[in-house]
Amino acid sequence: MPLVPQYIESLRPYLPGKSIADIRREFGVQQVVKLNSNENPLGPSPLALKALERQVADLHRYPNGGLDLRAVLAQKFQVKIENVVAGSGSEGIMSNIIRTFLCDDDEVLTTEAAFIGFQVLARSRGVRYRTIPYKNWRYDLPSLAERINDHTKIVYLANPNNPTGTIFTRTEFDDFYKRVPERVLIILDEAYFEYARQNPLYPDSMQYRYDNVITLRTFSKVYGLAGVRIGYGFAHGELIKNLLKVKLPFEPSSLAQAAGIAALLDTEFMQHSLELNQKGREYLIKALRELEFEVVPSEANFIMIVRDNEEEADSLVKDLMKQGVIIRPLKSFGLANCVRISVGTLEENELLVGALIKIRSKTYV
Ligand SMILES: Cc1ncc(COP(=O)(O)O)c(C=O)c1O
């Protein structure tokens, strides 16, 4: 027997987007615009920063497993604390879901090119991972329902979806849900829900507190806290009870928990972030279309561009990097001909468009 199981050996590790330091080093550019990880371009929530400073004095103490944040979230979202879990980012909770609920013969079902973090976690469990294609870059929920079989244990749906930025609607989800057996766990990953919830068609899953649905949310996006690793989830008490048995006892860290609690109160920052994103997204979509790029309409804080082939996607990424703009190639997700661009500040968006104009007119060096 080999020391490393075959399904781990053949796993492709999660490759995060390149950093500002990487680009400075590789291309010798000074001004770098980072539009590859769907982070908040305004930085962290100011209230969260203050809470972090206060929390530092208690770093010698062990954290309480997210209890305080769970209580605050339960009150905010009008559920019981038994229905809330907090963890090291929504990926931390995803990892616990996979460890808690999947057995060797189970299967995971989702769309093609699903969020790479989920792909890596699910594949690392060594169970069968099945996908169905997108339809117009959206989840094809009827086909997903059709493909559920006796082995399907988890269906993963991200809404809005990363990397396409598209959503499925309330009616689409209602029709889908009716076709899912109760023994199948639906993960509704709502990492970007704050950006989409103004859309009346968007199915905020707090209204779907079914026994087999777990909602995952994060402080990494609109709250600007990707670096401290804090996320949360809602589900039936039985699911949460079992998740808590598997979770690392001291996850999330006390710093992460304090930042999350404070960020929830930072309505001003949230409002500003959403407005900036809305304006930036409209500006970018218009500018990209004027430059004749094929753009997928987005409900999130990023936009996907479809190129004709992998070479064109690669050269777009490289030509932008040479000008100090980092965007995300999507080959690792499974869409080699596509790239994803996060919405930045107004200035960052303009720098990106300026760089694209140079590429289109072949005047960049
Ligand atoms: C769909 C989706 N889910 C989850 C995450 C991860 O969030 P977290 O930082 O909370 O682990 C991301 C991050 O890019 C994402 O796009």
XYZ file of C-alpha atoms and ligand atoms in Angstrom:
381
model
C 0.000 0.000 0.000
C 1.439 3.419 -0.904
C 1.828 5.893 1.953
C -0.177 8.529 0.108
C -3.621 7.470 -1.214
C -3.981 7.717 -4.981
C -6.761 10.342 -4.753
C -4.417 12.622 -2.768
C -1.413 11.940 -5.021
C -3.436 12.953 -8.094
C -4.916 16.047 -6.451
C -3.997 19.410 -7.904
C -3.389 21.798 -4.982
C -5.361 25.018 -4.609
C -3.401 27.775 -6.282
C -4.351 31.160 -4.859
C -4.260 34.214 -7.119
C -0.844 35.882 -7.509
C 0.134 38.517 -4.963
C 1.224 42.134 -5.500
C 4.759 41.148 -4.407
C 4.821 38.321 -7.029
C 4.024 40.768 -9.836
C 6.512 43.411 -8.664
C 9.213 40.748 -8.592
C 8.330 39.047 -11.887
C 7.595 42.114 -14.021
C 9.474 44.922 -12.289
C 6.365 47.142 -12.177
C 5.828 49.429 -9.195
C 2.108 50.196 -9.325
C 0.145 46.960 -9.076
C -3.641 46.585 -9.138
C -4.884 43.329 -7.624
C -8.157 42.253 -9.210
C -7.841 38.478 -8.934
C -9.297 37.326 -5.598
C -12.678 39.084 -5.214
C -11.493 40.953 -2.125
C -12.967 44.242 -0.929
C -10.864 46.963 -2.628
C -11.608 49.395 0.229
C -9.685 47.264 2.716
C -11.067 45.872 5.995
C -14.091 47.228 7.857
C -12.785 50.051 10.132
C -14.896 48.813 13.053
C -13.356 45.362 12.661
C -9.865 46.873 12.747
C -10.617 48.606 16.046
C -12.004 45.368 17.498
C -8.849 43.533 16.427
C -6.683 46.052 18.252
C -8.733 45.590 21.429
C -8.653 41.797 21.127
C -4.873 41.589 20.844
C -4.460 42.069 24.610
C -6.230 38.729 25.181
C -4.144 36.652 22.799
C -2.814 34.479 25.627
C -6.362 33.098 26.113
C -7.884 30.255 24.094
C -10.900 31.219 21.967
C -14.393 29.936 22.771
C -15.086 28.123 19.501
C -17.095 30.922 17.940
C -19.754 31.009 20.658
C -19.981 34.815 20.847
C -20.280 35.239 17.092
C -22.882 32.470 16.893
C -24.971 34.293 19.495
C -24.747 37.603 17.622
C -25.626 35.962 14.304
C -28.531 34.053 15.850
C -29.992 37.318 17.077
C -29.354 39.199 13.850
C -30.898 36.521 11.640
C -33.645 35.469 14.086
C -32.623 31.831 14.497
C -31.501 29.766 17.490
C -27.828 29.586 18.368
C -28.121 25.802 17.771
C -28.695 26.624 14.105
C -25.481 28.613 13.650
C -21.882 27.547 13.133
C -18.784 29.775 12.849
C -15.477 28.708 11.380
C -12.203 29.638 9.727
C -13.776 31.133 6.629
C -16.607 29.457 4.787
C -13.977 27.093 3.402
C -13.167 26.012 6.942
C -16.819 25.098 7.418
C -16.940 23.388 3.995
C -14.011 21.267 5.045
C -15.880 20.259 8.208
C -19.007 19.416 6.213
C -16.992 17.108 4.015
C -15.418 15.377 7.006
C -18.718 15.126 8.866
C -21.135 13.866 6.243
C -19.294 12.001 3.479
C -18.725 8.247 3.555
C -16.548 6.335 1.076
C -19.394 5.309 -1.243
C -21.003 8.725 -1.351
C -20.910 11.089 -4.298
C -20.734 14.838 -4.586
C -22.684 16.537 -7.344
C -22.248 20.081 -8.610
C -21.727 22.130 -11.723
C -18.699 22.073 -14.010
C -15.957 24.520 -12.984
C -17.394 25.033 -9.503
C -15.595 27.255 -6.966
C -12.069 25.857 -6.888
C -11.913 25.785 -3.077
C -14.849 23.394 -2.960
C -13.440 21.246 -5.773
C -10.146 20.755 -3.949
C -11.807 19.959 -0.607
C -14.309 17.506 -2.084
C -11.719 15.710 -4.199
C -9.404 15.404 -1.189
C -12.000 13.146 0.446
C -11.537 10.605 -2.345
C -15.243 10.209 -3.122
C -16.770 10.387 -6.597
C -17.110 13.991 -7.778
C -19.663 14.481 -10.553
C -20.521 17.614 -12.488
C -23.002 18.789 -15.070
C -22.363 21.560 -17.617
C -23.516 25.153 -17.288
C -26.386 26.407 -19.390
C -25.633 29.962 -20.557
C -23.089 30.174 -17.710
C -25.804 29.442 -15.143
C -26.491 26.373 -13.031
C -28.700 23.939 -14.903
C -30.769 22.969 -11.855
C -33.223 20.654 -13.687
C -30.310 18.595 -15.053
C -28.655 18.573 -11.630
C -31.849 17.207 -10.067
C -32.033 14.554 -12.775
C -28.480 13.384 -12.057
C -29.054 12.751 -8.336
C -28.677 9.022 -7.701
C -28.711 6.678 -4.708
C -25.091 7.575 -3.896
C -25.449 11.354 -4.047
C -24.863 12.766 -0.566
C -23.936 16.413 -1.196
C -25.096 18.869 -3.849
C -23.012 22.043 -3.873
C -24.552 25.262 -5.227
C -22.908 28.676 -5.058
C -25.289 31.594 -5.479
C -24.012 33.969 -6.848
C -21.671 31.517 -8.471
C -17.888 31.884 -8.600
C -16.443 32.175 -11.269
C -19.418 33.025 -13.536
C -21.065 35.652 -11.268
C -24.531 34.399 -12.254
C -27.418 33.510 -9.935
C -30.251 31.019 -9.962
C -33.663 32.421 -9.056
C -36.107 31.690 -6.262
C -38.457 29.829 -8.621
C -35.626 27.796 -10.091
C -34.473 26.782 -6.622
C -38.029 25.966 -5.454
C -38.521 23.645 -8.436
C -35.134 22.062 -7.837
C -35.661 21.571 -4.114
C -38.872 19.608 -4.675
C -36.859 17.048 -6.632
C -34.084 16.537 -4.056
C -34.507 13.622 -1.626
C -34.209 14.536 2.065
C -31.134 12.326 2.481
C -29.166 14.654 0.180
C -27.448 17.622 1.802
C -27.603 20.837 -0.216
C -24.772 23.284 0.449
C -25.894 26.782 -0.509
C -22.705 28.784 -0.665
C -23.680 32.436 -0.373
C -20.220 34.000 -0.117
C -21.450 36.870 -2.327
C -25.068 37.134 -1.188
C -24.723 40.738 0.045
C -24.022 41.843 -3.531
C -27.060 40.034 -4.961
C -29.743 40.396 -2.327
C -31.228 43.581 -3.832
C -32.262 41.546 -6.850
C -35.901 40.512 -6.235
C -35.296 37.225 -8.057
C -32.476 36.252 -5.696
C -33.413 33.449 -3.278
C -31.909 34.527 0.048
C -31.588 31.079 1.607
C -32.519 32.284 5.105
C -36.028 31.758 3.812
C -35.202 28.106 3.085
C -34.454 26.713 6.492
C -35.092 23.149 5.372
C -33.636 20.192 7.278
C -31.182 19.266 4.524
C -29.947 22.728 3.501
C -26.847 24.379 4.912
C -26.144 28.015 4.098
C -22.560 29.238 4.115
C -21.536 32.874 4.313
C -18.314 34.745 4.815
C -16.674 37.893 6.135
C -14.010 37.616 3.416
C -15.799 39.576 0.732
C -17.948 42.636 1.476
C -16.617 42.966 5.057
C -13.024 42.964 3.798
C -11.740 40.342 6.256
C -10.316 37.610 3.984
C -7.041 37.653 5.922
C -8.430 36.738 9.348
C -10.449 33.721 8.104
C -13.945 33.995 9.453
C -17.167 32.573 8.033
C -20.482 31.241 9.280
C -23.311 28.916 8.387
C -26.943 28.160 9.180
C -28.565 24.730 9.255
C -30.862 22.390 11.134
C -29.757 21.816 14.752
C -28.917 18.142 14.079
C -26.503 19.075 11.282
C -24.865 21.820 13.329
C -24.550 19.543 16.373
C -22.592 17.015 14.332
C -20.506 19.652 12.584
C -19.463 20.995 15.968
C -18.165 17.542 16.957
C -15.794 17.555 13.991
C -14.736 21.200 13.981
C -11.384 22.058 15.545
C -12.353 23.059 19.096
C -10.647 26.471 18.999
C -11.706 27.481 15.512
C -12.338 30.352 14.733
C -9.524 32.311 16.358
C -10.431 34.964 18.928
C -9.143 37.681 16.574
C -11.296 36.399 13.732
C -14.363 36.188 15.947
C -13.894 39.726 17.321
C -13.414 41.141 13.833
C -16.539 39.376 12.561
C -18.750 40.603 15.402
C -17.600 44.197 14.910
C -17.924 44.038 11.114
C -21.584 43.049 11.409
C -22.213 46.433 13.045
C -20.371 48.372 10.359
C -23.383 49.242 8.230
C -21.755 52.374 6.854
C -18.798 50.420 5.501
C -21.121 47.780 4.066
C -23.213 50.415 2.288
C -20.179 52.178 0.881
C -18.686 48.870 -0.305
C -21.905 47.823 -2.044
C -22.328 51.185 -3.779
C -18.732 51.199 -4.958
C -19.152 47.683 -6.299
C -22.388 48.484 -8.091
C -20.876 51.523 -9.833
C -17.641 49.724 -10.625
C -19.404 46.675 -12.025
C -21.596 48.776 -14.316
C -18.608 50.805 -15.469
C -16.499 47.707 -16.173
C -19.207 45.787 -17.998
C -19.897 48.773 -20.260
C -16.200 49.458 -20.900
C -15.385 45.787 -21.546
C -18.266 45.448 -23.996
C -17.155 48.604 -25.805
C -13.785 46.909 -26.185
C -15.664 43.929 -27.663
C -14.985 41.459 -24.883
C -17.587 38.777 -24.237
C -18.731 39.494 -20.678
C -21.055 37.358 -18.542
C -23.603 39.491 -16.615
C -22.690 39.396 -12.922
C -24.500 39.740 -9.588
C -21.285 39.638 -7.558
C -18.074 41.664 -7.085
C -16.362 40.182 -10.132
C -16.945 39.653 -13.824
C -16.099 36.717 -16.060
C -14.809 37.246 -19.596
C -15.029 34.485 -22.182
C -12.231 34.303 -24.763
C -12.163 32.117 -27.881
C -9.512 29.750 -26.538
C -6.925 29.116 -23.837
C -4.134 31.004 -25.645
C -6.240 34.156 -25.838
C -7.160 33.909 -22.164
C -3.498 33.353 -21.210
C -2.202 36.220 -23.275
C -4.801 38.578 -21.784
C -3.668 37.622 -18.262
C 0.034 38.045 -19.167
C -0.381 41.294 -21.090
C -2.233 42.783 -18.124
C 0.353 41.535 -15.630
C 3.105 43.249 -17.613
C 1.187 46.473 -17.028
C 0.759 45.754 -13.315
C -2.851 44.513 -13.388
C -3.530 41.060 -11.902
C -6.637 39.179 -13.008
C -7.545 35.522 -12.504
C -7.025 32.868 -15.177
C -9.695 30.186 -14.770
C -7.883 27.138 -16.086
C -7.610 25.678 -12.588
C -11.391 25.969 -12.187
C -11.804 24.067 -15.484
C -12.508 27.022 -17.811
C -9.229 27.471 -19.666
C -10.690 29.995 -22.131
C -12.086 32.309 -19.439
C -10.704 34.899 -17.030
C -12.227 36.567 -13.983
C -11.804 40.207 -12.992
C -12.676 41.520 -9.523
C -14.304 44.937 -9.302
C -11.813 47.392 -7.799
C -11.932 51.031 -6.690
C -12.882 53.554 -9.374
C -9.211 54.317 -9.928
C -8.254 50.641 -10.162
C -11.055 49.970 -12.628
C -9.854 52.848 -14.787
C -6.288 51.540 -14.704
C -7.543 48.149 -15.865
C -9.568 49.661 -18.700
C -6.587 51.827 -19.710
C -4.398 48.732 -19.847
C -7.016 46.883 -21.919
C -7.256 49.777 -24.369
C -3.489 49.569 -24.831
C -3.739 45.817 -25.422
C -6.553 46.237 -27.937
C -4.620 48.945 -29.812
C -1.354 46.966 -29.431
C 0.442 49.964 -27.928
C 1.592 48.464 -24.636
C 5.216 47.357 -24.304
C -18.097 30.806 -3.828
C -17.093 30.985 -2.745
N -17.249 30.332 -1.594
C -16.375 30.445 -0.591
C -15.259 31.244 -0.727
C -14.248 31.267 0.372
O -14.586 32.110 1.353
P -13.767 32.118 2.725
O -12.713 33.135 2.561
O -14.809 32.482 3.706
O -13.236 30.753 2.975
C -15.045 31.954 -1.890
C -13.834 32.780 -2.035
O -13.406 33.178 -3.057
C -15.977 31.811 -2.925
O -15.787 32.431 -4.083
